[in-house]
Amino acid sequence: MNIILLGPPGAGKGTQAGILVKQRGMLQLSTGDMLRAARSSGTEMGQRVAGVMDRGELVTDEIVIGLIDEALDGARGGGGVIFDGFPRTLAQADALAGLLTRKGLSLDAVIELRVDDDALVDRITGRFSCGDCGAVYHDRTRPTQVDGVCDSCGSTNLKRRADDTEESLRQRLMEYYKKTSPLVGYYHAHGQLAVVNGLAPMAEVEAAISAALKPALQTAGDS
Ligand code: ADP
Ligand code: AMP
């Protein structure tokens, strides 16, 4: 089963993807994580996208489609793929459909995590994550059990993203509404969209996603 998690920055895509990875053995493909990895390893592409990311704008379709194309080749078998933060434009959505068809894969569900903008400032400014295993935390809603130590892997390498500021969030939200939110209508028109209340507590969001995936699981299992 291959699915997309759709929603603005801070909606909870990475958090819920992490749960699906643990529970269902799915593979999380986050273009944001891939781009940050390219930056920190200092590749030519990483250097090229750094300024764009720092400004909270979208990097080119060509770059992220290339990343997903490559990542999908290593993603055969297992519990399927979670697209997290991709697609973010209609061109990316069309390219994803083409890639999946070419590789003999299906898109089984698109989950929109619907949230109010008001909640996002707190979500984004309180976010930190483990630099080693990627577990996502929040100062107030999901602190680590032991201060400074990752619950999942025990690492003390906890980090905050440079772009997780109120100012950058404003720009990233603008990009979301201009370029990404049309995908809600796009996937609704394709009969693939399920809307989940992303403002609910994490466990409730998890349960709602599970319920929304049931029909897709059935279809994927039948095919
Ligand atoms: P995204 O990947 O969509 O940008 P994240 O999963 O990183 O969002 O979540 C953003 C922040 O909000 C993180 O600090 C996370 O711990 C917190 N968070 C995620 N889901 C919820 C929730 N349902 N309720 C409260 N806080 C949440
Ligand atoms: P994220 O980790 O999803 O919040 O993404 C962080 C940043 O990476 C974004 O603000 C964009 O600059 C860039 N980015 C991530 N995914 C995409 C995408 N699919 N298309 C364009 N830019 C992206």
Coordinates of C-alpha atoms and ligand atoms in Angstrom, one line a residue:
M1 CA 0.0 0.0 0.0
N2 CA 1.5 3.4 -1.1
I3 CA 0.1 6.5 0.5
I4 CA 0.5 10.3 0.6
L5 CA 0.4 12.4 3.8
L6 CA -0.7 15.8 2.8
G7 CA -0.9 18.9 5.0
P8 CA 0.9 22.2 5.8
P9 CA 4.2 22.4 7.8
G10 CA 3.5 21.2 11.3
A11 CA 0.3 19.2 10.5
G12 CA 1.9 16.0 11.9
K13 CA 2.9 14.2 8.7
G14 CA 6.3 13.2 10.0
T15 CA 4.9 12.1 13.3
Q16 CA 2.2 9.9 11.8
A17 CA 4.6 8.6 9.1
G18 CA 6.9 7.5 12.0
I19 CA 4.1 5.5 13.5
L20 CA 3.2 3.9 10.2
V21 CA 6.8 2.9 9.7
K22 CA 7.0 1.2 13.2
Q23 CA 3.5 -0.4 13.0
R24 CA 3.3 -1.5 9.4
G25 CA 6.9 -1.7 8.2
M26 CA 6.2 1.0 5.6
L27 CA 9.0 3.2 4.2
Q28 CA 8.9 6.9 4.8
L29 CA 10.0 9.0 1.8
S30 CA 10.4 12.6 3.0
T31 CA 11.7 15.0 0.4
G32 CA 12.5 17.5 3.2
D33 CA 14.7 14.9 4.9
M34 CA 16.4 14.0 1.6
L35 CA 17.1 17.7 0.8
R36 CA 18.4 18.3 4.4
A37 CA 20.7 15.2 4.0
A38 CA 22.0 16.6 0.7
R39 CA 22.7 19.9 2.4
S40 CA 24.5 18.5 5.3
S41 CA 26.6 16.2 3.2
G42 CA 27.6 19.2 1.1
T43 CA 26.6 17.9 -2.4
E44 CA 26.4 20.3 -5.3
M45 CA 22.6 20.0 -5.3
G46 CA 22.5 20.5 -1.5
Q47 CA 24.3 23.8 -1.9
R48 CA 22.0 24.8 -4.7
V49 CA 18.9 24.3 -2.7
A50 CA 20.1 25.8 0.6
G51 CA 19.1 29.4 0.0
V52 CA 15.6 28.4 -1.3
M53 CA 15.0 26.2 1.8
D54 CA 16.2 28.9 4.2
R55 CA 13.7 31.3 2.6
G56 CA 10.9 28.8 3.0
E57 CA 10.3 28.6 -0.7
L58 CA 9.9 25.4 -2.7
V59 CA 12.9 23.9 -4.5
T60 CA 12.3 23.0 -8.2
D61 CA 10.0 20.2 -9.3
E62 CA 12.8 18.7 -11.3
I63 CA 15.0 18.2 -8.2
V64 CA 12.4 16.6 -5.9
I65 CA 10.9 14.4 -8.7
G66 CA 14.5 13.1 -9.4
L67 CA 14.9 12.3 -5.7
I68 CA 11.6 10.4 -5.5
D69 CA 12.3 8.6 -8.8
E70 CA 15.6 7.3 -7.4
A71 CA 14.3 6.5 -3.9
L72 CA 11.4 4.5 -5.4
D73 CA 13.8 2.2 -7.1
G74 CA 15.2 1.1 -3.7
A75 CA 11.7 0.8 -2.2
R76 CA 10.4 -2.5 -3.6
G77 CA 8.6 -5.0 -1.4
G78 CA 7.9 -4.4 2.3
G79 CA 4.8 -2.6 3.6
G80 CA 4.7 0.1 0.9
V81 CA 5.7 3.8 0.8
I82 CA 4.6 6.9 2.6
F83 CA 5.1 10.1 0.7
D84 CA 5.7 12.8 3.3
G85 CA 6.0 16.3 2.0
F86 CA 5.8 15.2 -1.7
P87 CA 4.0 16.0 -4.0
R88 CA 3.8 19.7 -3.2
T89 CA 2.7 21.0 -6.7
L90 CA 0.3 19.8 -9.4
A91 CA 3.3 19.1 -11.6
Q92 CA 4.8 16.9 -8.9
A93 CA 1.5 15.1 -8.5
D94 CA 1.3 14.4 -12.2
A95 CA 5.0 13.3 -12.2
L96 CA 4.3 10.9 -9.3
A97 CA 1.4 9.3 -11.1
G98 CA 3.6 8.8 -14.2
L99 CA 6.5 7.4 -12.0
L100 CA 4.2 5.0 -10.2
T101 CA 2.7 3.7 -13.5
R102 CA 6.1 3.3 -15.0
K103 CA 7.3 1.3 -12.0
G104 CA 4.1 -0.8 -11.8
L105 CA 3.1 0.6 -8.5
S106 CA -0.2 2.1 -7.3
L107 CA -1.3 5.1 -5.2
D108 CA -3.7 3.6 -2.7
A109 CA -4.8 6.6 -0.5
V110 CA -4.1 10.3 0.2
I111 CA -4.6 11.4 3.7
E112 CA -5.0 15.1 4.3
L113 CA -4.2 16.2 7.9
R114 CA -6.4 19.2 8.3
V115 CA -5.3 21.8 10.8
D116 CA -5.9 25.5 11.7
D117 CA -3.1 27.8 10.9
D118 CA -3.3 29.1 14.5
A119 CA -2.0 25.8 15.9
L120 CA 0.9 25.7 13.5
V121 CA 3.1 28.3 15.1
D122 CA 3.2 26.4 18.4
R123 CA 3.7 23.1 16.6
I124 CA 6.6 24.4 14.6
T125 CA 8.4 26.5 17.2
G126 CA 8.2 23.7 19.8
R127 CA 9.4 21.0 17.4
F128 CA 12.7 19.1 17.8
S129 CA 13.8 15.7 16.6
C130 CA 16.5 13.1 17.0
G131 CA 19.4 13.6 14.6
D132 CA 20.1 9.9 14.7
C133 CA 16.7 8.0 14.3
G134 CA 14.5 10.9 13.2
A135 CA 11.9 10.6 16.0
V136 CA 9.9 13.8 16.3
Y137 CA 9.2 15.6 19.6
H138 CA 7.5 18.8 20.9
D139 CA 8.5 20.8 23.9
R140 CA 4.9 20.7 25.3
T141 CA 2.8 18.0 23.5
R142 CA 5.5 15.3 23.1
P143 CA 8.6 15.9 25.3
T144 CA 11.2 13.2 25.7
Q145 CA 10.8 11.1 28.9
V146 CA 14.3 11.9 30.0
D147 CA 15.4 15.5 29.2
G148 CA 17.8 15.6 26.3
V149 CA 17.6 11.8 25.5
C150 CA 15.7 10.3 22.6
D151 CA 13.0 7.9 23.8
S152 CA 13.4 5.7 20.7
C153 CA 17.1 5.2 20.3
G154 CA 18.8 6.8 23.4
S155 CA 20.7 9.3 21.4
T156 CA 21.5 12.7 22.9
N157 CA 21.7 14.2 19.4
L158 CA 18.5 16.2 19.6
K159 CA 18.1 19.0 17.1
R160 CA 15.9 21.9 16.0
R161 CA 15.5 22.9 12.4
A162 CA 16.9 26.2 11.3
D163 CA 13.7 26.9 9.4
D164 CA 11.4 26.3 12.3
T165 CA 10.8 29.9 13.1
E166 CA 7.6 31.9 13.0
E167 CA 8.9 34.1 10.1
S168 CA 9.9 31.1 8.0
L169 CA 6.6 29.4 8.8
R170 CA 4.7 32.3 7.4
Q171 CA 6.5 32.0 4.1
R172 CA 6.1 28.2 4.0
L173 CA 2.4 28.5 4.7
M174 CA 2.1 31.0 1.8
E175 CA 3.8 28.4 -0.4
Y176 CA 1.4 25.7 0.9
Y177 CA -1.7 27.7 0.1
K178 CA -0.5 28.9 -3.3
K179 CA 1.1 25.7 -4.6
T180 CA 0.2 22.7 -2.5
S181 CA -3.4 23.1 -1.3
P182 CA -4.8 22.7 -4.9
L183 CA -3.7 19.0 -4.5
V184 CA -6.6 18.6 -2.0
G185 CA -9.1 19.1 -4.9
Y186 CA -6.9 17.1 -7.3
Y187 CA -6.9 14.0 -5.2
H188 CA -10.6 14.5 -4.2
A189 CA -11.4 14.5 -7.9
H190 CA -9.5 11.3 -8.3
G191 CA -11.5 9.7 -5.5
Q192 CA -8.4 9.1 -3.4
L193 CA -8.7 11.7 -0.6
A194 CA -9.5 11.0 3.0
V195 CA -9.6 14.0 5.4
V196 CA -8.4 13.5 9.0
N197 CA -8.6 16.0 11.8
G198 CA -4.9 16.8 12.5
L199 CA -5.8 18.9 15.6
A200 CA -6.8 15.9 17.6
P201 CA -4.3 14.3 20.1
M202 CA -1.7 12.2 18.3
A203 CA -3.2 8.8 19.3
E204 CA -6.6 10.0 17.9
V205 CA -5.0 11.1 14.6
E206 CA -3.3 7.7 14.4
A207 CA -6.6 5.9 14.9
A208 CA -8.4 8.1 12.3
I209 CA -5.6 7.4 9.8
S210 CA -5.9 3.6 10.5
A211 CA -9.6 3.8 9.9
A212 CA -9.1 5.8 6.7
L213 CA -6.6 3.3 5.4
K214 CA -8.9 0.2 5.8
P215 CA -10.5 0.4 2.4
A216 CA -7.1 1.0 0.7
L217 CA -5.6 -1.9 2.5
Q218 CA -8.4 -4.1 1.3
T219 CA -7.9 -3.0 -2.3
A220 CA -4.1 -3.2 -2.1
G221 CA -4.5 -6.7 -0.6
D222 CA -6.9 -7.8 -3.3
S223 CA -4.6 -6.7 -6.2
Ligands
ADP1 P1 5.0 17.9 9.7 O1 5.9 16.7 9.3 O2 3.7 17.8 9.0 O3 5.7 19.2 9.4 P2 5.5 17.0 12.4 O4 5.0 15.6 12.5 O5 7.0 17.3 12.4 O6 4.8 17.8 11.3 O7 4.8 17.7 13.7 C1 5.1 19.1 14.0 C2 5.2 19.2 15.5 O8 3.9 19.0 16.1 C3 6.1 18.2 16.2 O9 6.8 18.9 17.3 C4 5.2 17.1 16.8 O10 5.7 16.5 17.9 C5 3.9 17.9 17.1 N1 2.7 17.2 16.8 C6 2.4 16.3 15.7 N2 1.2 15.8 15.8 C7 0.6 16.4 16.9 C8 -0.7 16.3 17.5 N3 -1.7 15.5 17.0 N4 -1.0 17.0 18.6 C9 0.0 17.8 19.2 N5 1.2 18.0 18.7 C10 1.5 17.3 17.5
AMP2 P1 9.7 19.8 5.0 O1 10.7 19.0 5.7 O2 8.7 18.9 4.3 O3 9.0 20.8 5.9 O4 10.5 20.6 3.8 C1 11.5 21.5 4.1 C2 11.8 22.4 2.9 O5 12.3 21.5 1.9 C3 10.6 23.1 2.3 O6 10.4 24.3 2.9 C4 11.1 23.2 0.8 O7 12.0 24.3 0.7 C5 11.8 21.9 0.6 N1 11.0 20.9 0.1 C6 10.6 19.7 0.7 N2 9.8 18.9 -0.1 C7 9.6 19.6 -1.2 C8 8.9 19.4 -2.4 N3 8.1 18.3 -2.6 N4 8.9 20.3 -3.4 C9 9.6 21.5 -3.2 N5 10.3 21.8 -2.1 C10 10.4 20.9 -1.1

